[in-house]
PDB file of C-alpha atoms in Angstrom:
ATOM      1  CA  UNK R  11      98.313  31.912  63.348  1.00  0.00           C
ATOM      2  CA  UNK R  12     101.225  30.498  60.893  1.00  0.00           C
ATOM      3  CA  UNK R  13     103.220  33.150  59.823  1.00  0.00           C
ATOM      4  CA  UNK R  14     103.456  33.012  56.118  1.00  0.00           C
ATOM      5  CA  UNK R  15     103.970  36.287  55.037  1.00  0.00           C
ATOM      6  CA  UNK R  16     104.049  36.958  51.137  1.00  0.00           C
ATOM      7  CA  UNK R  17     101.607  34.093  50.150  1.00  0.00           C
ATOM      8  CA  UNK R  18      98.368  32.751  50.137  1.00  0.00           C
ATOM      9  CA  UNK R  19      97.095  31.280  53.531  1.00  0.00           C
ATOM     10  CA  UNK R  20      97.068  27.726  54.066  1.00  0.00           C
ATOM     11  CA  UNK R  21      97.950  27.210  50.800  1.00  0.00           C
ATOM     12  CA  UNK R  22     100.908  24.766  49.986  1.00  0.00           C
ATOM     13  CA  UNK R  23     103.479  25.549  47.743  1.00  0.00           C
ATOM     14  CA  UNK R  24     104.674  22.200  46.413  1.00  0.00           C
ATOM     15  CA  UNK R  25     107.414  21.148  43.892  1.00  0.00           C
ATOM     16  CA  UNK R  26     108.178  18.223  42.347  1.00  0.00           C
ATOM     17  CA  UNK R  27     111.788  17.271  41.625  1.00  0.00           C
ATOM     18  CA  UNK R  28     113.966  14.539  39.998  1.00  0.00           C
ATOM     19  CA  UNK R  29     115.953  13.443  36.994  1.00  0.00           C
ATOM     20  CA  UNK R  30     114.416  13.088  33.810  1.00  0.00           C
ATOM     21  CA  UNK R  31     111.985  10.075  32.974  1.00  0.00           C
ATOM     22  CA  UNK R  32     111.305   9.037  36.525  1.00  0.00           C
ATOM     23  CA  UNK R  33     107.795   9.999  36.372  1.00  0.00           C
ATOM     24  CA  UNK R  34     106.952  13.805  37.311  1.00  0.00           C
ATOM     25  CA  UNK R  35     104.537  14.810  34.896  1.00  0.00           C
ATOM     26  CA  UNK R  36     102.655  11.717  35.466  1.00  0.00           C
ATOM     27  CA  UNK R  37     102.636  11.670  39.096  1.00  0.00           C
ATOM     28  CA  UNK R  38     101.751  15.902  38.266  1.00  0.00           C
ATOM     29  CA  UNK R  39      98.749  14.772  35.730  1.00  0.00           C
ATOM     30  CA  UNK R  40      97.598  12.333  38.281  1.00  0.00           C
ATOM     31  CA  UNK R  41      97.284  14.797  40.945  1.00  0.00           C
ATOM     32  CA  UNK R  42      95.478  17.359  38.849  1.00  0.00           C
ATOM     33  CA  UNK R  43      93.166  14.347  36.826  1.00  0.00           C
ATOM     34  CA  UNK R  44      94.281  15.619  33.547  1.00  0.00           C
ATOM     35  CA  UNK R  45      96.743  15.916  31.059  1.00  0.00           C
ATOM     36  CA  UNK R  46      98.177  19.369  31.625  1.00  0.00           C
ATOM     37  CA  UNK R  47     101.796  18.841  31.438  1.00  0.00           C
ATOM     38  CA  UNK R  48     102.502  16.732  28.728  1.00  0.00           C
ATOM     39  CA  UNK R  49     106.124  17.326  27.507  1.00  0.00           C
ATOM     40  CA  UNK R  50     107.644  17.469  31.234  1.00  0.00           C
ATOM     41  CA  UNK R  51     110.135  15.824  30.571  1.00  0.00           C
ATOM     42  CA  UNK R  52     111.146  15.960  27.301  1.00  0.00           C
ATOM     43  CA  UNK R  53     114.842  17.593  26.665  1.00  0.00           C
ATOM     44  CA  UNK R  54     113.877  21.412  25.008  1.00  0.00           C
ATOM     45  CA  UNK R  55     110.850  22.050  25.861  1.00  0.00           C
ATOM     46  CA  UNK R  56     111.278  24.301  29.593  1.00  0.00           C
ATOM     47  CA  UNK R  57     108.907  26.954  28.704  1.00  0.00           C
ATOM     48  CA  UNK R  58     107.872  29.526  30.947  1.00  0.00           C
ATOM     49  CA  UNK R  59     107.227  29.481  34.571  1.00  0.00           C
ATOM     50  CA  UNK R  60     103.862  27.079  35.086  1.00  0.00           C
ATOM     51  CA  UNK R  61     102.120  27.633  38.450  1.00  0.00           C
ATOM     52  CA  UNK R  62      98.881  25.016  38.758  1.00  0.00           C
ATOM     53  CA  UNK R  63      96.268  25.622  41.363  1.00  0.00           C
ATOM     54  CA  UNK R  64      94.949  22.627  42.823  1.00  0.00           C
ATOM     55  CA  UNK R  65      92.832  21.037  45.457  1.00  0.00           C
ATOM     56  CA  UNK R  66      92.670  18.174  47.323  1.00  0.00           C
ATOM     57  CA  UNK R  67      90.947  16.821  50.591  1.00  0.00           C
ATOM     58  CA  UNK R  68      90.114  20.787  51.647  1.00  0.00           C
ATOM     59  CA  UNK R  69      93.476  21.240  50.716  1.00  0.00           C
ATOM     60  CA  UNK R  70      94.677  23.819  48.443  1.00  0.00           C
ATOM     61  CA  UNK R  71      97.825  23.533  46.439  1.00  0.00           C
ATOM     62  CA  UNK R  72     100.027  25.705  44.124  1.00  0.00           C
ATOM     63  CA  UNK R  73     102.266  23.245  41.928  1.00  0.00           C
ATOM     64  CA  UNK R  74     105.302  25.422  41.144  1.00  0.00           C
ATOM     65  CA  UNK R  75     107.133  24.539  37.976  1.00  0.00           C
ATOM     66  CA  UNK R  76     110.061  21.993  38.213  1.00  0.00           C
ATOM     67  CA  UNK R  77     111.928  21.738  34.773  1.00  0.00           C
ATOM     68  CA  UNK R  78     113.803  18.255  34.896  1.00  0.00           C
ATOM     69  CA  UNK R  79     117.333  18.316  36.206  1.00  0.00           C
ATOM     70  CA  UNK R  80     118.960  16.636  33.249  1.00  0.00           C
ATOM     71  CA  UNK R  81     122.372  15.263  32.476  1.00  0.00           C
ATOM     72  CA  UNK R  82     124.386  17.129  30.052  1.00  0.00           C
ATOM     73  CA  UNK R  83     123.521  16.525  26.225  1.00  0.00           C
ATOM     74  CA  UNK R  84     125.778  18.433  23.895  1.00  0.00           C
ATOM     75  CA  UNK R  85     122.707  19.902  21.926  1.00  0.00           C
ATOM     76  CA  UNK R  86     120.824  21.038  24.709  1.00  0.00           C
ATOM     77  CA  UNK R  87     123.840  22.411  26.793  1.00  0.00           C
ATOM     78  CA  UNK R  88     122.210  26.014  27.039  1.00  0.00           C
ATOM     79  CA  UNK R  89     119.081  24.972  28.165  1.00  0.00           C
ATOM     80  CA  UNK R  90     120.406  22.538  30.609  1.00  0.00           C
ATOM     81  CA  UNK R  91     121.777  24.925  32.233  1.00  0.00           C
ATOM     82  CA  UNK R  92     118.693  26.907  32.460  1.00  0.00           C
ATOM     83  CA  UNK R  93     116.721  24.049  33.417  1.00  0.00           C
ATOM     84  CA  UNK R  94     118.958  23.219  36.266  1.00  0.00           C
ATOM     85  CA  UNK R  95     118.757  26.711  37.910  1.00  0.00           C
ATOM     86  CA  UNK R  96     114.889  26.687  37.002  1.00  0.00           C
ATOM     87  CA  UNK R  97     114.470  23.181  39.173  1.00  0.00           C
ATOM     88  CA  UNK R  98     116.924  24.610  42.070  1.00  0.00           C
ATOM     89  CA  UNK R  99     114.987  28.013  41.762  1.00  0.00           C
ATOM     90  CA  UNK R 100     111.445  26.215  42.534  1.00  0.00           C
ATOM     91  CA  UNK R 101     112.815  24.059  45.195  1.00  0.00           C
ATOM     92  CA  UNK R 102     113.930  27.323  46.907  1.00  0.00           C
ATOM     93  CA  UNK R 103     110.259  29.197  46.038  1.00  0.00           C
ATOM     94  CA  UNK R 104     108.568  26.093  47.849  1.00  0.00           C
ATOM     95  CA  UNK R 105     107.358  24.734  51.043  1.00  0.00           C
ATOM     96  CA  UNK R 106     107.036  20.850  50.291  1.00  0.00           C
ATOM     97  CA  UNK R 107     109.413  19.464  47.902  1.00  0.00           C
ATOM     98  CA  UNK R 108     108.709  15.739  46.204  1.00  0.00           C
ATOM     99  CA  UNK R 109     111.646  14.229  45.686  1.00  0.00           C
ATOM    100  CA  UNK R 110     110.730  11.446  42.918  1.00  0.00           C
ATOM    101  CA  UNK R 111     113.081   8.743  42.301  1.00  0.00           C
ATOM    102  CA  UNK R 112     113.029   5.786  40.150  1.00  0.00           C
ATOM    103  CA  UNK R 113     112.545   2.180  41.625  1.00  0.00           C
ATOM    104  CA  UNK R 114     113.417   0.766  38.187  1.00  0.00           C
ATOM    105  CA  UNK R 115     117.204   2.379  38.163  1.00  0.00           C
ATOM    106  CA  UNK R 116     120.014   2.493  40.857  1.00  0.00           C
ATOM    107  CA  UNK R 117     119.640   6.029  42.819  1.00  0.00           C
ATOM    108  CA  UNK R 118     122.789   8.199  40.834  1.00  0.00           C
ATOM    109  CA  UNK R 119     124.901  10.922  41.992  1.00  0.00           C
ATOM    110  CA  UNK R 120     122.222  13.017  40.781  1.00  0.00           C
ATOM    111  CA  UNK R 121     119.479  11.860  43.125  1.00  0.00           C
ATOM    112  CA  UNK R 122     121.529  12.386  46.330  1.00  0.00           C
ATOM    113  CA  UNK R 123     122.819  16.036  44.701  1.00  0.00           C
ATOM    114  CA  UNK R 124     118.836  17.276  44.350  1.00  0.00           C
ATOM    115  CA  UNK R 125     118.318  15.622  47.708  1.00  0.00           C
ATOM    116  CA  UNK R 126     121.341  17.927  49.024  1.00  0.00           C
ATOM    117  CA  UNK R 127     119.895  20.918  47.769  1.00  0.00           C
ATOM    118  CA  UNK R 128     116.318  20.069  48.560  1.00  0.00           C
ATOM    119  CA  UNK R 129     117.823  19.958  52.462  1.00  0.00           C
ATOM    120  CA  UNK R 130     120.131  22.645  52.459  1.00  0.00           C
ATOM    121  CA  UNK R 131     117.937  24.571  50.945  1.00  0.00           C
ATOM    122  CA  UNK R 132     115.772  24.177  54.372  1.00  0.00           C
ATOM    123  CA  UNK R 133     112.437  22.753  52.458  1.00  0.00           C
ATOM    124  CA  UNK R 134     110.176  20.524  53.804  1.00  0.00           C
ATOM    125  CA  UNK R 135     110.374  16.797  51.929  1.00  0.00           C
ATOM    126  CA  UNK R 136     108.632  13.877  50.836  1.00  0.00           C
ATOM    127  CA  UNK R 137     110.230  10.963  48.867  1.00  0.00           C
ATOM    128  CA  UNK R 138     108.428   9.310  46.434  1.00  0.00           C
ATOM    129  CA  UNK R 139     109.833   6.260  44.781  1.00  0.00           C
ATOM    130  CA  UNK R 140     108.057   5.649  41.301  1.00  0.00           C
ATOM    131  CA  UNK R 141     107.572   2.540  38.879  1.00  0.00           C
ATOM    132  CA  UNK R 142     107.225  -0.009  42.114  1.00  0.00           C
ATOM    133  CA  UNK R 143     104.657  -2.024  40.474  1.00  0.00           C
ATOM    134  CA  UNK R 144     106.834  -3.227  37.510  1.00  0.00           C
ATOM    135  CA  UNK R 145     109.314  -5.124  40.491  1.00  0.00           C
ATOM    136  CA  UNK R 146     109.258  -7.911  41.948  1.00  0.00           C
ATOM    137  CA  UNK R 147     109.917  -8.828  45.721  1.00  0.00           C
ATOM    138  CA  UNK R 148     114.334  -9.046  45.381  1.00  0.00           C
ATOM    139  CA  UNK R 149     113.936  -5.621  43.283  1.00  0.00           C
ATOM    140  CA  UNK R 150     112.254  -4.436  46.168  1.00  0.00           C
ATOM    141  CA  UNK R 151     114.345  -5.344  48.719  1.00  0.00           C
ATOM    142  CA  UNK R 152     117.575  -3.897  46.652  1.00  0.00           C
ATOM    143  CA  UNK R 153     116.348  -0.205  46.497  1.00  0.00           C
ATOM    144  CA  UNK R 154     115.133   0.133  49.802  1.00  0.00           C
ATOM    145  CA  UNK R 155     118.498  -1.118  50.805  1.00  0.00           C
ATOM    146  CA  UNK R 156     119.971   1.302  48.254  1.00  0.00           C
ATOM    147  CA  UNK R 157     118.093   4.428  49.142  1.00  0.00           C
ATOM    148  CA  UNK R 158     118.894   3.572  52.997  1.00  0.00           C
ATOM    149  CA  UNK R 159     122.389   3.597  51.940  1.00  0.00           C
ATOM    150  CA  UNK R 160     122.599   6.833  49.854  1.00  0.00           C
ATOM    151  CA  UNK R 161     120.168   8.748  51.022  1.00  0.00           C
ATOM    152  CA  UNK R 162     120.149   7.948  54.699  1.00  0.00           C
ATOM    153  CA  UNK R 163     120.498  11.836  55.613  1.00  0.00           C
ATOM    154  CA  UNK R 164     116.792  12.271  54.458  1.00  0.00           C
ATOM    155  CA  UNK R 165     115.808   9.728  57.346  1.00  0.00           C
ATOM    156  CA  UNK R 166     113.542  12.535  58.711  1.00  0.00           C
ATOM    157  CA  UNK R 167     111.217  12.171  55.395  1.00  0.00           C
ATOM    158  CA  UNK R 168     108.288   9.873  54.946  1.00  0.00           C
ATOM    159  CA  UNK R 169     108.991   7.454  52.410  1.00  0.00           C
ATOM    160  CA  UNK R 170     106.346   6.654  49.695  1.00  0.00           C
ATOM    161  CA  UNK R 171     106.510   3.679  46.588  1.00  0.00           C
ATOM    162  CA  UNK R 172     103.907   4.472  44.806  1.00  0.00           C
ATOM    163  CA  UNK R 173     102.953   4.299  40.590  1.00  0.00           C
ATOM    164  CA  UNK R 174     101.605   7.254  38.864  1.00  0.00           C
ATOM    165  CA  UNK R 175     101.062   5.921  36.206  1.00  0.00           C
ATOM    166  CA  UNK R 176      98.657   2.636  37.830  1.00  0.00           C
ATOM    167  CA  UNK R 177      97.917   5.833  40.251  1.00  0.00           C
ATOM    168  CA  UNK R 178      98.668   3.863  43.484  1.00  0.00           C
ATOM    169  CA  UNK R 179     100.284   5.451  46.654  1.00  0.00           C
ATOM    170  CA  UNK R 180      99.148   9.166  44.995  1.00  0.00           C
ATOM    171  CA  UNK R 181      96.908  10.025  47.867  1.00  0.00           C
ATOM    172  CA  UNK R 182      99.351   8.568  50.758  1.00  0.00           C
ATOM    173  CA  UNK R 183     101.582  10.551  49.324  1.00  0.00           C
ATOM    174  CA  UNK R 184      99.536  13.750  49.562  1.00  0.00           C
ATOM    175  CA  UNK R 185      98.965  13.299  52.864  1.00  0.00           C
ATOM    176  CA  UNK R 186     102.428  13.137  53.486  1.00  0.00           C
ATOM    177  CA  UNK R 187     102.690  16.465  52.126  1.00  0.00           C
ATOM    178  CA  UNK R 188     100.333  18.165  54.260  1.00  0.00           C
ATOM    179  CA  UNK R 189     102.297  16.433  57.434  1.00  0.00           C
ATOM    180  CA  UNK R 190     105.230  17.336  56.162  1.00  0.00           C
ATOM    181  CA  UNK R 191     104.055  21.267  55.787  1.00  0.00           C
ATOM    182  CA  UNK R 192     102.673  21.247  59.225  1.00  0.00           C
ATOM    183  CA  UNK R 193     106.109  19.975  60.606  1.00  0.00           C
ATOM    184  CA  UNK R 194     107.617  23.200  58.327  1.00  0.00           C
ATOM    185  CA  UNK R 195     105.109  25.521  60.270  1.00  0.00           C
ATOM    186  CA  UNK R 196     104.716  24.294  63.297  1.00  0.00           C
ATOM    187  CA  UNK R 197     104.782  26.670  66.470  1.00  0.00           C
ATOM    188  CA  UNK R 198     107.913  25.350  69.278  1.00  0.00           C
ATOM    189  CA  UNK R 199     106.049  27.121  72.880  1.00  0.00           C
ATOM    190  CA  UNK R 200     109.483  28.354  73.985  1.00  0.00           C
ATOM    191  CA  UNK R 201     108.500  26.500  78.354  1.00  0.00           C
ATOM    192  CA  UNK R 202     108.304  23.528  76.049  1.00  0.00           C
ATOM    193  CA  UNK R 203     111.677  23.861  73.934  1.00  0.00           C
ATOM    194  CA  UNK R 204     113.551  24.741  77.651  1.00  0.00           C
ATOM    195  CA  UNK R 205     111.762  21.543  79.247  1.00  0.00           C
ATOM    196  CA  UNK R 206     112.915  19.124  76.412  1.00  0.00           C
ATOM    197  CA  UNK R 207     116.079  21.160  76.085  1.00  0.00           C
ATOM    198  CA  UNK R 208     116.524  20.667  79.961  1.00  0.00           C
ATOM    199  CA  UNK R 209     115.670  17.182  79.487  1.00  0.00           C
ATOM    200  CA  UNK R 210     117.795  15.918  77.052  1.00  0.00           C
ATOM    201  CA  UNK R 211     121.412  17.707  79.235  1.00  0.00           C
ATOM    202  CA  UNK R 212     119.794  15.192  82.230  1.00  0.00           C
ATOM    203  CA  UNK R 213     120.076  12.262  79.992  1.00  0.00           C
ATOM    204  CA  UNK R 214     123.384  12.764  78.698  1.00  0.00           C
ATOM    205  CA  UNK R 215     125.679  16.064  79.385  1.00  0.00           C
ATOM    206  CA  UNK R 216     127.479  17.898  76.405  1.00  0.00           C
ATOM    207  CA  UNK R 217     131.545  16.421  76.973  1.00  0.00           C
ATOM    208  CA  UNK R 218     133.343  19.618  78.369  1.00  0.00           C
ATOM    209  CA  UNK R 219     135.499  21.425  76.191  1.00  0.00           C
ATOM    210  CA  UNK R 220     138.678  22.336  77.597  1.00  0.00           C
ATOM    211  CA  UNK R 221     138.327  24.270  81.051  1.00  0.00           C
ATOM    212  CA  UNK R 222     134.648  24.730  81.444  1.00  0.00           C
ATOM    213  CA  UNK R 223     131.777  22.696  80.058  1.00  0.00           C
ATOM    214  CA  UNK R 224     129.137  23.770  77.912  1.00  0.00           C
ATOM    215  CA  UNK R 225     126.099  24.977  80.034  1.00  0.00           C
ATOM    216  CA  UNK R 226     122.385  24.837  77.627  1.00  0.00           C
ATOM    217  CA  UNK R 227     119.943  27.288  79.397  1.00  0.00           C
ATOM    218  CA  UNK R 228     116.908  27.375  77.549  1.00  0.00           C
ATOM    219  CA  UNK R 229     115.789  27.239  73.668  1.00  0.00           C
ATOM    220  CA  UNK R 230     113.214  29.233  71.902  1.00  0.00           C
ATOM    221  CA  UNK R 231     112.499  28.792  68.001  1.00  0.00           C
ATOM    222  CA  UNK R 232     114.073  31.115  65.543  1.00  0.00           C
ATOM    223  CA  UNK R 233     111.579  30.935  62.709  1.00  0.00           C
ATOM    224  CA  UNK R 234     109.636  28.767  60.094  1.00  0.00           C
ATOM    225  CA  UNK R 235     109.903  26.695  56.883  1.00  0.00           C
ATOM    226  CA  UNK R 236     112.391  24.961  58.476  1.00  0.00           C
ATOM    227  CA  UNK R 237     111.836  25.415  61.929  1.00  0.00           C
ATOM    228  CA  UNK R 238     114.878  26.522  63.893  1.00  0.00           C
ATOM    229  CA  UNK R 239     115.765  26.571  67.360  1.00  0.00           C
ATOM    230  CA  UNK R 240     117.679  29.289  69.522  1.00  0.00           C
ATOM    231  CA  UNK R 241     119.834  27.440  72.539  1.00  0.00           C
ATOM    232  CA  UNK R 242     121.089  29.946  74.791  1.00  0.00           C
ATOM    233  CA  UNK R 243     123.836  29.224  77.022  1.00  0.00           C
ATOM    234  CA  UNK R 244     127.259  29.374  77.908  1.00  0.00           C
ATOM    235  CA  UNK R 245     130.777  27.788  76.633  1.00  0.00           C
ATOM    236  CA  UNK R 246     127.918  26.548  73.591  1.00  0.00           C
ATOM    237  CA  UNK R 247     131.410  27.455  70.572  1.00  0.00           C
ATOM    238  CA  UNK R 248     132.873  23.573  71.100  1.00  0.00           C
ATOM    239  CA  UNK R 249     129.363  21.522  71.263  1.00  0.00           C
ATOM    240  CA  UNK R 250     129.845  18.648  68.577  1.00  0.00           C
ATOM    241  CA  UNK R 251     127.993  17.760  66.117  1.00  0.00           C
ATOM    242  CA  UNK R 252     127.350  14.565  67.413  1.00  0.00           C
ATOM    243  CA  UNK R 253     125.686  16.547  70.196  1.00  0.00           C
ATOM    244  CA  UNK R 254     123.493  18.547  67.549  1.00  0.00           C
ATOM    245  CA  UNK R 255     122.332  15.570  66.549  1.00  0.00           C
ATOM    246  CA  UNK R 256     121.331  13.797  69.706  1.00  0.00           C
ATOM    247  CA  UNK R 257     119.504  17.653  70.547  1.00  0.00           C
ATOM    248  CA  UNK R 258     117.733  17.223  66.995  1.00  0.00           C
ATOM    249  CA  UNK R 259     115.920  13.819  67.869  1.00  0.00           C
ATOM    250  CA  UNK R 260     115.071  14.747  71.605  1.00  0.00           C
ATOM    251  CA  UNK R 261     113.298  17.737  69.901  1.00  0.00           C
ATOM    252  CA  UNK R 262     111.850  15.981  67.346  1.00  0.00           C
ATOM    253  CA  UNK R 263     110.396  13.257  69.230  1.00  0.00           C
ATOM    254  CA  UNK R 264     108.517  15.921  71.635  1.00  0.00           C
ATOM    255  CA  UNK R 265     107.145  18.014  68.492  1.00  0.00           C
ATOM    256  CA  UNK R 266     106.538  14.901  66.027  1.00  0.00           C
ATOM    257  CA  UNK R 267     108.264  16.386  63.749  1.00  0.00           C
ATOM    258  CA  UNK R 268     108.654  14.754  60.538  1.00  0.00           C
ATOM    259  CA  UNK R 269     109.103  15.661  56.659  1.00  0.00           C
ATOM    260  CA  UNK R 270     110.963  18.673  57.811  1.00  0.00           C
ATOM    261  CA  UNK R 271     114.417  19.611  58.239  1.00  0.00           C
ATOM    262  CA  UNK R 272     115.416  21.079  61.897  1.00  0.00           C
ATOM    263  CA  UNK R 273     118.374  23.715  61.980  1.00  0.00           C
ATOM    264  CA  UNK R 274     119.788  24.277  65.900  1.00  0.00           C
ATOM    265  CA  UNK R 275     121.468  27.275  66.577  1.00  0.00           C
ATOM    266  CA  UNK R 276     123.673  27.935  69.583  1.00  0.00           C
ATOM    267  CA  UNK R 277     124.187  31.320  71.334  1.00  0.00           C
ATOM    268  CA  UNK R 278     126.791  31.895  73.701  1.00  0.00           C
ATOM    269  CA  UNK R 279     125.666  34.580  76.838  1.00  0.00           C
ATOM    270  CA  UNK R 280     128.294  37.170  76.771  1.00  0.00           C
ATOM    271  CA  UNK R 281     128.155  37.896  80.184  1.00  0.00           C
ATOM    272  CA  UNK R 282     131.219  38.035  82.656  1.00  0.00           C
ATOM    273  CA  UNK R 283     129.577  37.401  85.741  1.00  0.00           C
ATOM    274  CA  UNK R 284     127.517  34.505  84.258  1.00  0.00           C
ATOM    275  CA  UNK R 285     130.452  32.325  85.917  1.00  0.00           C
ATOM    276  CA  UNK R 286     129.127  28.593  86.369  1.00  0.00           C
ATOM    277  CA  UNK R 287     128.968  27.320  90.138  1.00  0.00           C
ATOM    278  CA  UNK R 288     129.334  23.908  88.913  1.00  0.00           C
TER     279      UNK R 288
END
């Protein structure tokens, strides 16, 4: 069984964040087929908390609050402030975060900060890229090439273009969701991790660091939400990152695993007599 201790079973906890104006409480009313959230967006009004059951397909859904990350207006400074520790605080109570962006405006600083968070912050992720019916073909063309280009570390996430408001894309979208919170959850069989693991140091050896060269044992998984694997080993302190990241794909080709971020952890065997032969 998933282990998802201190909250409801199977159901997903799902945020939606952005800048202001690109669309959440639409894409938010859509999803619910009413108009609940009115005043999303508007500067002023981040009231309290609002948690929105919801159901879809079999699947159940808690919509945690996202108060718009806004640029800084000199009347609103104070709750700006709030706002932006409100959005980064429901990212971090999540377990699928929409990231919403604009088609209709260049992707800012801003976008690719949320984004940052949204991935350090270990969440699961869909992007979601709103107004596409209003463009036409060389508009089209331009922010895919732009997003590519800015947000390129989110290349694990599925990719929607969708319009709330003309509601097209909405249940794609969803279903993205619910892939992307099964990659979250998803259970690594530790023979599995080692074979893969095993697999990948065929194909191409770690470069050796100084006298010896890094020897990957095996690989369990080190929890959920993301998921995160354990290589054991030895001489594992100088493995590059380029390395991590070659790891990262072998493991999630096997598993399938996208929507979801994948941390790899290395442990180095302390033991004196685990000398290499090689």
């Amino acid at each position: 069984e998933r282990d998802e201790a201190a909250q409801d079973e199977g159901v997903i906890r799902l945020a939606v964040a952005g800048r202001p104006n690109v669309g959440k409480s639409t894409l938010i009313n859509t999803w619910l087929g009413e108009e609940r959230l009115v005043a999303f967006d508007m500067p002023g009004t981040t009231r309290d908390a609002i948690a929105v059951d919801f159901e879809r397909n079999v699947q159940k859904f808690k919509l945690i609050d996202t108060a718009g990350l806004r640029r800084k207006g000199r009347v609103f400074e104070a709750i700006e402030k709030f706002s932006v520790v409100k959005t980064l605080q429901s990212i971090a109570d999540a377990n699928v975060v929409v990231l919403l962006l604009d088609a209709q405006q260049d992707i800012s600083d801003q976008d690719a900060h949320i984004a940052g968070f949204i991935v350090e912050s270990g969440r699961a992720l869909v992007v979601g890229v709103n107004k596409w019916d209003g463009l036409t073909g060389h508009a089209r063309d331009r922010i895919k090439h732009d997003l590519e280009r800015k947000l390129q570390f989110l290349s694990f996430a599925n990719v929607h273009y969708v319009s709330a408001k003309e509601k097209t894309g909405i249940g794609a979208l969803l279903k993205s969701v619910d892939a992307a919170y099964a990659a979250a959850m998803v259970k690594l069989p530790t023979p599995k991790l080692t074979r893969v693991l095993q697999e990948a140091v065929e194909f191409q050896q770690p470069r050796r660091a100084g006298v010896s060269r890094p020897k990957l044992r095996y690989a369990h998984q080190g929890g959920s939400n993301p998921p995160i694997v354990v290589i054991h080993g030895n001489a594992l302190s100088n493995i590059p990152d380029t390395y991590r990241r070659f790891l990262e794909g072998r493991f999630r080709e096997a598993f399938q695993l996208k929507g979801t971020p994948l941390r790899i952890e290395f442990r180095t065997n302390k033991n004196p007599y685990a000398q290499s032969n090689e």
